[in-house]
Coordinates of C-alpha atoms in Angstrom, one line a residue:
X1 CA 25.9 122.2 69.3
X2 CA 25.5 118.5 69.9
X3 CA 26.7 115.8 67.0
X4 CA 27.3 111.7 67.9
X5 CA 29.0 109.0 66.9
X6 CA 28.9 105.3 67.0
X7 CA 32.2 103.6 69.0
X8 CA 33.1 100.2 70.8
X9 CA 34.4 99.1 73.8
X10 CA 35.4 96.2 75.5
X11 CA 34.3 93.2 77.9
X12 CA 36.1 90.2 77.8
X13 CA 36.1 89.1 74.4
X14 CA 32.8 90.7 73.1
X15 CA 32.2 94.0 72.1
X16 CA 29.5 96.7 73.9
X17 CA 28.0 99.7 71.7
X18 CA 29.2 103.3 73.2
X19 CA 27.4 106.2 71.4
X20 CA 29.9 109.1 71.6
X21 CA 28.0 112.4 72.3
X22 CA 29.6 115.5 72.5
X23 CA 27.8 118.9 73.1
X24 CA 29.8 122.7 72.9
X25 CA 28.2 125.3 74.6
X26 CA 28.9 128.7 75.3
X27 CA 30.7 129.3 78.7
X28 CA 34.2 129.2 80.5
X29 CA 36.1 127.0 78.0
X30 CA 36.4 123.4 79.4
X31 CA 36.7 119.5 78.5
X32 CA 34.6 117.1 80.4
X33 CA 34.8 113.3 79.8
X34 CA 31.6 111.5 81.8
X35 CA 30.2 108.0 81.3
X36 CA 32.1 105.9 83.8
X37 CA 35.3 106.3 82.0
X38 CA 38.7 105.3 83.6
X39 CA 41.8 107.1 83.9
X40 CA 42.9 106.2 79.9
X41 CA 39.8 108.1 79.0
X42 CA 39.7 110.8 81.1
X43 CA 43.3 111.5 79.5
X44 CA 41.5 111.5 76.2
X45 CA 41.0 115.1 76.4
X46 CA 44.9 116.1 76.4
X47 CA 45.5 113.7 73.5
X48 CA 42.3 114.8 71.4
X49 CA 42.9 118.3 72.0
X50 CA 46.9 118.3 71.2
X51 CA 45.8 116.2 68.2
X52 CA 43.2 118.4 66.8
X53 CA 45.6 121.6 67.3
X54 CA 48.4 120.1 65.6
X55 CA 45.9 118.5 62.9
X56 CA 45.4 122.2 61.8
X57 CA 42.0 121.4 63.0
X58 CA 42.0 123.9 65.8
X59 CA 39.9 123.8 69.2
X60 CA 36.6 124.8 70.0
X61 CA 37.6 127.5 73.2
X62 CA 33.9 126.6 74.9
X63 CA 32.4 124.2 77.4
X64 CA 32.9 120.8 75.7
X65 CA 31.3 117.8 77.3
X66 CA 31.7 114.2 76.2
X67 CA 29.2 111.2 77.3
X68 CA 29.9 108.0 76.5
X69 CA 26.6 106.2 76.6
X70 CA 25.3 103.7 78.2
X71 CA 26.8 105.7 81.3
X72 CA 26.5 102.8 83.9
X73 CA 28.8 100.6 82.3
X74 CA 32.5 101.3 82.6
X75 CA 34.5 102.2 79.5
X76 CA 38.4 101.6 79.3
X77 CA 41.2 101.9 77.3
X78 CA 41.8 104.8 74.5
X79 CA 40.2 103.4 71.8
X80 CA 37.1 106.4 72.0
X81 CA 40.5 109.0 70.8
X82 CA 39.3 108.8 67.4
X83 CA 35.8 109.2 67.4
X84 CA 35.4 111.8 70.4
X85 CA 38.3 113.3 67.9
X86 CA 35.8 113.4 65.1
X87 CA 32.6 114.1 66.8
X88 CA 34.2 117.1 68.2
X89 CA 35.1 118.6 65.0
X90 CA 31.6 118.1 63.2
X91 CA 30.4 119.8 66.4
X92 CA 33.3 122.7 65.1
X93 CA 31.2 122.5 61.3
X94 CA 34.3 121.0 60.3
X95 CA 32.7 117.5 59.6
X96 CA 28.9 116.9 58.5
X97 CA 27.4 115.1 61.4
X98 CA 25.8 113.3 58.8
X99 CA 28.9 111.5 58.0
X100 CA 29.0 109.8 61.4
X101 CA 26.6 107.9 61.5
X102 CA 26.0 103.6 60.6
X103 CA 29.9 104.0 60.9
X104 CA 31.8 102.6 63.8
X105 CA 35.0 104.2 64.5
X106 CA 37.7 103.2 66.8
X107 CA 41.2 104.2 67.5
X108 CA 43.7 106.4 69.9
X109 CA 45.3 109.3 69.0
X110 CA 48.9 110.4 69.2
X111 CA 49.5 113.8 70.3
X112 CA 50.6 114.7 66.5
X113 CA 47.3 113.7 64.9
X114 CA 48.1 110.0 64.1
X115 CA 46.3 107.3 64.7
X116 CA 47.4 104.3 66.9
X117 CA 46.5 100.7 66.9
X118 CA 44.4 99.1 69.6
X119 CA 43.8 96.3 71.5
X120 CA 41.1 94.4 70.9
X121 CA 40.3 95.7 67.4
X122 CA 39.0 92.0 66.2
X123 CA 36.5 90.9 69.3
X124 CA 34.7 94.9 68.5
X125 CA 34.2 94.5 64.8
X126 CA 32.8 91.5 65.6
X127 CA 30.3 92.2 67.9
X128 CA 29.2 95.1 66.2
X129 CA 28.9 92.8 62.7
X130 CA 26.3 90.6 64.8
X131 CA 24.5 93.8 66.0
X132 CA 24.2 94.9 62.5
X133 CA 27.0 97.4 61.8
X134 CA 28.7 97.1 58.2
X135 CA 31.0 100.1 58.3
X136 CA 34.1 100.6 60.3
X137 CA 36.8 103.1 60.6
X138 CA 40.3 101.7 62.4
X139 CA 43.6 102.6 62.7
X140 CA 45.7 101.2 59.7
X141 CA 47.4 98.4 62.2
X142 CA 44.8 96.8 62.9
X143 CA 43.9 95.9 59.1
X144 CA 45.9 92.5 59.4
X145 CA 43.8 91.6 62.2
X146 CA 40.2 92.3 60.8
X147 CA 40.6 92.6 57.2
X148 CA 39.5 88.5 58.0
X149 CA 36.3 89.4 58.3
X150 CA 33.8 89.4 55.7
X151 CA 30.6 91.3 54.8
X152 CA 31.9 94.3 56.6
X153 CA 33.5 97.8 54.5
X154 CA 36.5 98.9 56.2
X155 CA 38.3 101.6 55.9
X156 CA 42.1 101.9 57.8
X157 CA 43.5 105.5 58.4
X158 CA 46.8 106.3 59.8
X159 CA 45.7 109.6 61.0
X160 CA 43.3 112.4 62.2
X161 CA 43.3 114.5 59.0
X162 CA 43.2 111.2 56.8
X163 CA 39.9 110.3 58.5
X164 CA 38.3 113.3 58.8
X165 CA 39.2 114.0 54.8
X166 CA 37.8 110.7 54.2
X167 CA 34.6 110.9 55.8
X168 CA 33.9 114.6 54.4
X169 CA 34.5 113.0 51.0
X170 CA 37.3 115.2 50.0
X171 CA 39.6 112.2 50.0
X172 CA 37.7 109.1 50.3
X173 CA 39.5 105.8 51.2
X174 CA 38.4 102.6 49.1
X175 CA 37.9 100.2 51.3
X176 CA 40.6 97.4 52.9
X177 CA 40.0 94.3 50.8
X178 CA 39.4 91.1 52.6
X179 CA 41.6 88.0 52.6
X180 CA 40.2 84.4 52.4
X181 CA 40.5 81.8 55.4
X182 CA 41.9 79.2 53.1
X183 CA 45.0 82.4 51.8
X184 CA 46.0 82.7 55.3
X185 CA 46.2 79.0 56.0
X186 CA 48.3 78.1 53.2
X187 CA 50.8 80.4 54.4
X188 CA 51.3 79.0 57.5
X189 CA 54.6 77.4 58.4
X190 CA 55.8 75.4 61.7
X191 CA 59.6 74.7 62.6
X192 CA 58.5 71.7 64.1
X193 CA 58.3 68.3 62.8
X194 CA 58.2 64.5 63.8
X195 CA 60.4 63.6 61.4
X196 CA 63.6 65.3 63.4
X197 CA 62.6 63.5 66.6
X198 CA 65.1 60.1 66.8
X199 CA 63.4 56.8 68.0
X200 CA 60.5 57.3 71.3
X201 CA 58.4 55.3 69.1
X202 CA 56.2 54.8 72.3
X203 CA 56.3 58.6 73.0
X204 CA 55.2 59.4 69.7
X205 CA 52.3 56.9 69.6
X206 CA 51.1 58.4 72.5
X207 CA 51.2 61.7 71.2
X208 CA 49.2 60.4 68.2
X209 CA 46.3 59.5 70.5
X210 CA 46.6 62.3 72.3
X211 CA 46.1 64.8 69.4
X212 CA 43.7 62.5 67.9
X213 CA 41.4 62.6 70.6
X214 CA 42.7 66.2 72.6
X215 CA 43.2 64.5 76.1
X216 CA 46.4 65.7 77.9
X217 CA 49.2 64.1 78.4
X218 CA 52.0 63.7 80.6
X219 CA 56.0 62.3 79.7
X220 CA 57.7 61.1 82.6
X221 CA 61.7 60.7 81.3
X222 CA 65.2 61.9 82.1
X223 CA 67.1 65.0 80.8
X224 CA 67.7 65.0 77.3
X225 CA 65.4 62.5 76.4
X226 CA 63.7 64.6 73.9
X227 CA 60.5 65.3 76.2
X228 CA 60.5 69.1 75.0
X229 CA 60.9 68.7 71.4
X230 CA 58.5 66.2 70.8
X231 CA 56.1 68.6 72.8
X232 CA 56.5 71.5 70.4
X233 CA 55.7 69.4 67.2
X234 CA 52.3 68.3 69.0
X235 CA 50.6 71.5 67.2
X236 CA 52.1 70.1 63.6
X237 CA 49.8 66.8 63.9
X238 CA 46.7 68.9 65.5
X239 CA 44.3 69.0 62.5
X240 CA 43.8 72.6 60.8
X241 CA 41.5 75.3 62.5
X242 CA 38.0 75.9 61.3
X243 CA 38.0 79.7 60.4
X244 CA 35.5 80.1 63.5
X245 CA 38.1 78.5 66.0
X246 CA 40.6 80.7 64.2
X247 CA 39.1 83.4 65.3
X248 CA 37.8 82.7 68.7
X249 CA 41.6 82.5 69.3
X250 CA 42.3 85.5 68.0
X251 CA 39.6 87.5 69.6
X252 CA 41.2 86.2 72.8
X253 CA 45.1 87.2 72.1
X254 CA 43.4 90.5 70.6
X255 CA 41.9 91.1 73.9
X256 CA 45.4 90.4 75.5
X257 CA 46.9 92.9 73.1
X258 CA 49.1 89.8 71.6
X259 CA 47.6 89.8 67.9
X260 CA 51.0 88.9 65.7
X261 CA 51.8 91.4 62.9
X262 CA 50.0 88.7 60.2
X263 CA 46.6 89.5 61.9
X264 CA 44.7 86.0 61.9
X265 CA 46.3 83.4 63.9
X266 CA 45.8 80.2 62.0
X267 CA 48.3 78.2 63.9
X268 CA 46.8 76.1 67.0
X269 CA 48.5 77.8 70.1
X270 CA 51.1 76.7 71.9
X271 CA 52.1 78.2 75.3
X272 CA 54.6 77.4 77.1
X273 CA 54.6 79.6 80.8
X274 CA 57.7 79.2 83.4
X275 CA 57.7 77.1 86.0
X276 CA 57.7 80.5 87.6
X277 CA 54.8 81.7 86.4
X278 CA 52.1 83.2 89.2
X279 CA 48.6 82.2 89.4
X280 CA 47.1 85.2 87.3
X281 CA 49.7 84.5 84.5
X282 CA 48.3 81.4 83.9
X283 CA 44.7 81.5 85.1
X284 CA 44.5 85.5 84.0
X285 CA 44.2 89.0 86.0
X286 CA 45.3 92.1 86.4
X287 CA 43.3 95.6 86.9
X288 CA 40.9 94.7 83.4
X289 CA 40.7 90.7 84.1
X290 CA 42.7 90.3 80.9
X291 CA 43.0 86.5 79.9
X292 CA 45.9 84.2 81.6
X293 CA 47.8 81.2 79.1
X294 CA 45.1 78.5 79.8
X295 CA 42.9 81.1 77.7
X296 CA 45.6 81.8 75.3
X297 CA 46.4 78.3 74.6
X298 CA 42.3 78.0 73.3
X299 CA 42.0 75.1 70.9
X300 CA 45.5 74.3 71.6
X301 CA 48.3 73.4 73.4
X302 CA 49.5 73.9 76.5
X303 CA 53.2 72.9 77.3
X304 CA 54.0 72.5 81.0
X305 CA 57.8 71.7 81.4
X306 CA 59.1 70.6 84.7
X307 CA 55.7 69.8 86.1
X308 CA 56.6 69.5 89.7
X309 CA 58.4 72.6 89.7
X310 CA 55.8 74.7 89.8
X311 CA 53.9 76.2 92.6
X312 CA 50.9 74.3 94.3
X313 CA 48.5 76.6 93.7
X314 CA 49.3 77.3 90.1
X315 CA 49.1 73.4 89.3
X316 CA 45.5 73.4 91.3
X317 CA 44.0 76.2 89.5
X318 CA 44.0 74.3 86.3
X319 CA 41.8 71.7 87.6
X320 CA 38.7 73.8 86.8
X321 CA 39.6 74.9 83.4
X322 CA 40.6 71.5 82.8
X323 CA 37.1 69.6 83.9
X324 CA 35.1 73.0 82.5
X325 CA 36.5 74.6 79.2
X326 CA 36.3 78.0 80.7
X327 CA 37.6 80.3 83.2
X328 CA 36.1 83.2 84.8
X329 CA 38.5 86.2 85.9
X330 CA 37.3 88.0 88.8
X331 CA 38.6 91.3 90.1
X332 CA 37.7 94.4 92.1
X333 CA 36.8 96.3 88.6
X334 CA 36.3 93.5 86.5
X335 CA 35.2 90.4 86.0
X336 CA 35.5 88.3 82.1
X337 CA 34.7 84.7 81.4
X338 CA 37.0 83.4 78.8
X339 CA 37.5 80.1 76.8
X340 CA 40.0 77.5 77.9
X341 CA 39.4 74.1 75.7
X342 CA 43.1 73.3 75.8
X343 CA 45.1 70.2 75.0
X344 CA 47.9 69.7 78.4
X345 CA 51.1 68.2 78.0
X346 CA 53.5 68.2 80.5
X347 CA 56.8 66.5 80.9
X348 CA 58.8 66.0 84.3
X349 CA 62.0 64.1 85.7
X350 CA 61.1 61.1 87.6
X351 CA 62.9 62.5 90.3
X352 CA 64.8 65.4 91.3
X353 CA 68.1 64.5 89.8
X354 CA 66.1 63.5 86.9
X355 CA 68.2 59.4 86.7
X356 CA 66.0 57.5 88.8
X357 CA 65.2 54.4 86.8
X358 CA 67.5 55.8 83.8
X359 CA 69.7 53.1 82.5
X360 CA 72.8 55.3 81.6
X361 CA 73.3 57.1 84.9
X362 CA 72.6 56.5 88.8
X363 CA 70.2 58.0 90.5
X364 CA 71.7 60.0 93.7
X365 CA 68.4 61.0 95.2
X366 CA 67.4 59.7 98.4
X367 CA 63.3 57.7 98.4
X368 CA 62.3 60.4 100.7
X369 CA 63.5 63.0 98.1
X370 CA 62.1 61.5 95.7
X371 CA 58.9 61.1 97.2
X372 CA 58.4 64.7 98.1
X373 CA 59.2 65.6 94.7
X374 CA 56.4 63.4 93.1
X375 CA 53.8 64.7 95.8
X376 CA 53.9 68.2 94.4
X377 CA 51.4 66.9 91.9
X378 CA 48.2 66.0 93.7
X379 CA 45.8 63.2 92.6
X380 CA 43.2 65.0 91.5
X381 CA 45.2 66.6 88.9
X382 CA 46.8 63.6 87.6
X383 CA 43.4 61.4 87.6
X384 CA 42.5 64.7 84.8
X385 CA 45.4 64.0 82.9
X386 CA 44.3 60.9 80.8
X387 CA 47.4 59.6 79.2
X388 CA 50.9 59.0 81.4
X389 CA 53.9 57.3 79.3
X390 CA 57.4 56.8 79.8
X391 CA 60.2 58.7 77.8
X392 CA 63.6 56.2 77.5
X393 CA 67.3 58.4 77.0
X394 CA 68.0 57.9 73.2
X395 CA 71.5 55.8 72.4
X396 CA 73.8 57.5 71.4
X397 CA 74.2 54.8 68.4
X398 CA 70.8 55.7 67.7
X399 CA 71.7 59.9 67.6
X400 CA 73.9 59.4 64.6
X401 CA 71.2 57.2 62.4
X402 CA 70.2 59.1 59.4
X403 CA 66.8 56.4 58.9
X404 CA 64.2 59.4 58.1
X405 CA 61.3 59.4 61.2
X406 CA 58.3 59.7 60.6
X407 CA 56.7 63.1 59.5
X408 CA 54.5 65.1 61.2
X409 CA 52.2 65.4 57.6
X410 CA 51.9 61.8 58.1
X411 CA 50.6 61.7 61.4
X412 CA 48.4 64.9 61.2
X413 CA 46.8 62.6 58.3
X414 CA 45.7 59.7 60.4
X415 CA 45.1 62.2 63.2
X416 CA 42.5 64.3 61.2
X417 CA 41.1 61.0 60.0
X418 CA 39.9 60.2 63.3
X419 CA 38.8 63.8 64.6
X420 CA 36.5 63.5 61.3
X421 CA 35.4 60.5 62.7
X422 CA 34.2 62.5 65.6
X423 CA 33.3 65.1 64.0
X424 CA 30.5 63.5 62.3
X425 CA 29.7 61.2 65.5
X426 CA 29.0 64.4 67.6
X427 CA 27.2 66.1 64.8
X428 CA 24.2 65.8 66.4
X429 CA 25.4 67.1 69.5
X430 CA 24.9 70.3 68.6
X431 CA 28.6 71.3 68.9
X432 CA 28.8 70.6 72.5
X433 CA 31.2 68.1 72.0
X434 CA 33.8 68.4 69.2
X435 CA 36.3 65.3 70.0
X436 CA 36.4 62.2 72.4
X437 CA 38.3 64.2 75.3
X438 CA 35.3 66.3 75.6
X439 CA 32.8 63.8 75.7
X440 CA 30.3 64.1 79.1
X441 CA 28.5 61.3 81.2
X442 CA 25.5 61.7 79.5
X443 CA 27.1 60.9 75.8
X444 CA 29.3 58.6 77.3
X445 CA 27.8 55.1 77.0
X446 CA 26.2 55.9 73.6
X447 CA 29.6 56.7 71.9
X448 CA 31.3 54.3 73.7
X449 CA 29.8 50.7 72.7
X450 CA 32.3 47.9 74.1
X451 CA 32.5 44.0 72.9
X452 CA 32.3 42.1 75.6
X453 CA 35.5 41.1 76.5
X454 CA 36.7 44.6 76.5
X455 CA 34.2 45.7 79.3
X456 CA 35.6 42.5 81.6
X457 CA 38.9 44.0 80.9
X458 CA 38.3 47.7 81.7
X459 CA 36.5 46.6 85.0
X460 CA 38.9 44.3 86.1
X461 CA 41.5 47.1 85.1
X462 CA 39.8 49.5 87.7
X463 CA 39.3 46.8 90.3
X464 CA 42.8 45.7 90.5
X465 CA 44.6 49.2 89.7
X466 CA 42.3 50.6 92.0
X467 CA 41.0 53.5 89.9
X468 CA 38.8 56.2 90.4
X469 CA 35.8 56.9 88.6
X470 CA 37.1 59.8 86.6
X471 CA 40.1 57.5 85.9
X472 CA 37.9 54.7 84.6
X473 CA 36.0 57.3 82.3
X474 CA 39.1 58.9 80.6
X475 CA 40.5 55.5 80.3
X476 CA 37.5 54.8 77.8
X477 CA 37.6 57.7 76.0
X478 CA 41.6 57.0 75.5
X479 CA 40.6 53.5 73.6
X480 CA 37.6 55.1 72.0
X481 CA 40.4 57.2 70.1
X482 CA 42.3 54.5 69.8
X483 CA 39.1 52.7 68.2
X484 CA 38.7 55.7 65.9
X485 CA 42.3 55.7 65.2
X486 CA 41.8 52.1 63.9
X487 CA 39.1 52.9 61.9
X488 CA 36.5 50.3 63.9
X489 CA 33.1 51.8 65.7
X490 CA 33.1 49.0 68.4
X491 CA 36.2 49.2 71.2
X492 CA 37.9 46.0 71.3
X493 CA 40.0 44.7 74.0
X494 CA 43.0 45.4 72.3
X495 CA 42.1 49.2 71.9
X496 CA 41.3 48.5 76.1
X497 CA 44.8 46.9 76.8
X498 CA 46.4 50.0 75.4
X499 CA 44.5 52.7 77.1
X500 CA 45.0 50.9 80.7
X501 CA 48.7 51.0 79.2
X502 CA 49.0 54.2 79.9
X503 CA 48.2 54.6 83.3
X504 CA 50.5 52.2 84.3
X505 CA 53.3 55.3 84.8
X506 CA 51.1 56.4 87.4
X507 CA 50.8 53.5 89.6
X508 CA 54.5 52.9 89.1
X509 CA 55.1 56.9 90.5
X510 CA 52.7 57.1 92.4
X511 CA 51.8 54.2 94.2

């Protein structure tokens, strides 16, 4: 008898239609798995089979054989359990075939019957929503991830007998209720705020401009100086997501098998990788070409502390990301293009003792020390990082004052002022380009209009600090922020003066 079944698998972060078809014959009893499956599929058939026995389902003793269609491209992971589970037992006459089909089922299967979540749950449902498919069956731990999504009936189930009792209408499951964007969001909480972080009033401008306009920025200061902290409260000033960039992010720490018990994350990332940290941890890897941090940090932030001390070759391999906003992952069995539109902020010492200017302590390095610790960074790197700015060591008269700072709801509010600003500027963009940081040399010049005295000041800023032309160009999208931050369409030479500002850091380090 042959009976099929609609499943999903995985490529990146999109989903691909499997049909499930499984055919009994008559014959010496045996359980072949064919379709290009890898070694978590083949070892379906001990899991299915131990399943269905210990369901009370029994096991057909003939010659089953599974294909998982289209059979040239490869399938992974155990997430074809469930239905191969299912199809198998309306081939028994156990199940209507009938029932199988429009439904898209997913899910592994202990050896006990039950049902276990899996990864990538959110990026499937979606892709098969797009290709038409309304009704799902999952495992019951992967409601909080998709019960998001809406215009889709699904139906959880914690295990085999639950979901075949279901679709044979004996015990049928109403299905999951969804949950609405804004719900999630107001639930959200962060640790962080502004309002804890004492003085850096120049530090915390600059962070301003750098939300407001998502360039990347890097705080040069000494130990203790509060580099860290005021790193982790970026995300509390980055506006809200969209419910779309909500769940491009998701679809990627779904993927990754890093979805939090809450399901949606409505929080902007922020990742923060060791200075240890190898090239495919950050860039992504491994046998399935499963997304590194820059991808994980999507639409927000990624924290690198202790810049220098990374490798060479991990600090290089974000210059692509950085310039494109994607990163393909290439390996022998796979290969997966990702997202990576992330905001940067790094903080180092200015040298390696971490005094060397400081006004409290002496510096004990030697120059040539100090210079070999700064050259770990090269140029091209820093010329992508658009603002530098110097962190001072906080007083400690100034630890003690109880004057309330600042709160991060009060920057986020002049920071989502602006990106609205932008918002509606790039409008007709088409969504290419979302805020100033993203902005390409073809919408450059239009988005950028400059009084007069403002242009003799940028060019006579790159003439005598000698900067490059990518330089010059993030230079002018720091004071268009600035501009926008103001509330004025037309760069003056003011917002100018304070852009150039903050590349002075880099000629003083590295110069």
């Amino acid at each position: 008898m042959l009976a099929k079944s609609l499943s999903y698998g995985l490529s990146g972060i999109s989903g691909f239609p499997v049909t499930v078809e499984v055919n009994t014959a008559f014959g010496i009893p045996s359980f072949d798995v064919v379709g290009l499956p890898d070694a978590a599929v083949r070892e379906s058939r001990e899991r299915v089979r131990s399943a269905l026995k210990n369901s009370g389902m029994g096991f057909p003793e003939q010659r089953i054989t599974v294909n998982l269609a289209p059979a040239d491209q490869k399938k992974e992971g155990p997430a074809f359990d469930l239905p191969i589970a299912l199809t198998i037992m309306a081939c028994m006459g156990k199940l209507d075939p009938a029932a199988l089909s429009g439904t898209a089922i997913i899910g592994e299967v202990a050896l006990d019957g039950s049902v276990r979540p899996v990864r990538g749950a959110l990026p499937m449902v979606i892709s098969a929503l797009e290709a038409g498919v309304k009704r799902f069956l999952l495992p019951a731990d992967n409601e909080n991830e998709v019960r998001c999504v809406e215009g889709i009936d699904l139906y959880c189930v914690s295990s085999l007998t639950q979901a075949a009792e279901h679709l044979s209408g004996k015990h049928p499951l109403p299905p999951v209720k969804t949950v609405a964007y804004s719900e999630i969001l107001a639930r959200r909480e962060s640790p962080f705020d502004f309002k804890n972080v004492k003085g850096q009033a120049g530090a915390r401008r600059a962070l301003e401009i750098a939300a407001a306009g998502s360039h990347n920025i890097l705080m040069i200061g000494p130990p203790g100086s509060g580099k860290t902290l005021m790193a982790r409260c970026v995300p509390s000033i980055l506006p809200d997501m969209t419910f779309q960039e909500a769940l491009e992010v998701t679809r990627i720490h779904s993927v990754a098998g890093a979805v939090p018990e809450t399901g949606l994350l409505v929080e902007r990332p922020f990742r923060s990788p060791h200075h240890t940290a190898s090239h495919a941890a950050l860039v992504g890897g491994g046998t399935g070409a499963l997304p590194g941090e820059v991808s994980k940090s999507h639409n927000g932030v990624l924290f690198m502390d202790e810049l220098p001390e990374y490798s060479r070759d991990v600090l290089e391999a974000l210059r692509q990301p950085l310039e494109d906003g994607v990163v393909t992952v290439t390996r022998v069995s796979a290969q997966s293009t990702y997202p990576a539109r992330f905001m940067l902020v790094c903080s180092m010492n200015p040298c390696p003792c971490g005094y060397y200017g400081s006004r409290q302590r002496e510096c004990r390095c030697s120059a040539s020390e100090i210079k070999r610790y700064r050259s770990r960074i090269s140029g091209p790197l820093l010329d992508r990082i658009d603002i530098h700015v110097e962190v001072e060591s906080i007083p400690p008269g100034q630890l003690g004052d109880d004057t309330p700072s600042e709160s991060s709801a009060e920057i986020r509010a002049r920071v989502q002022a602006a990106r609205e600003i932008q918002r509606a500027r790039y409008a007709p963009l088409g969504g290419r380009v979302k805020c100033n940081a993203q902005l390409d040399a073809g919408s450059l010049n239009a988005a950028c209009p400059l009084e007069k005295e403002a242009r003799q000041l940028l060019d006579l800023s790159a003439e005598k600090l000698e900067l490059s032309n990518r330089a010059y160009t993030r230079i002018l999208k720091v004071a268009r922020t600035i501009a926008d931050l103001d509330g004025r369409e037309i760069i003056g030479p003011e917002h100018v003066a304070e852009a150039v500002q903050y590349r002075s850091a880099n000629q003083k380090y590295w110069r």
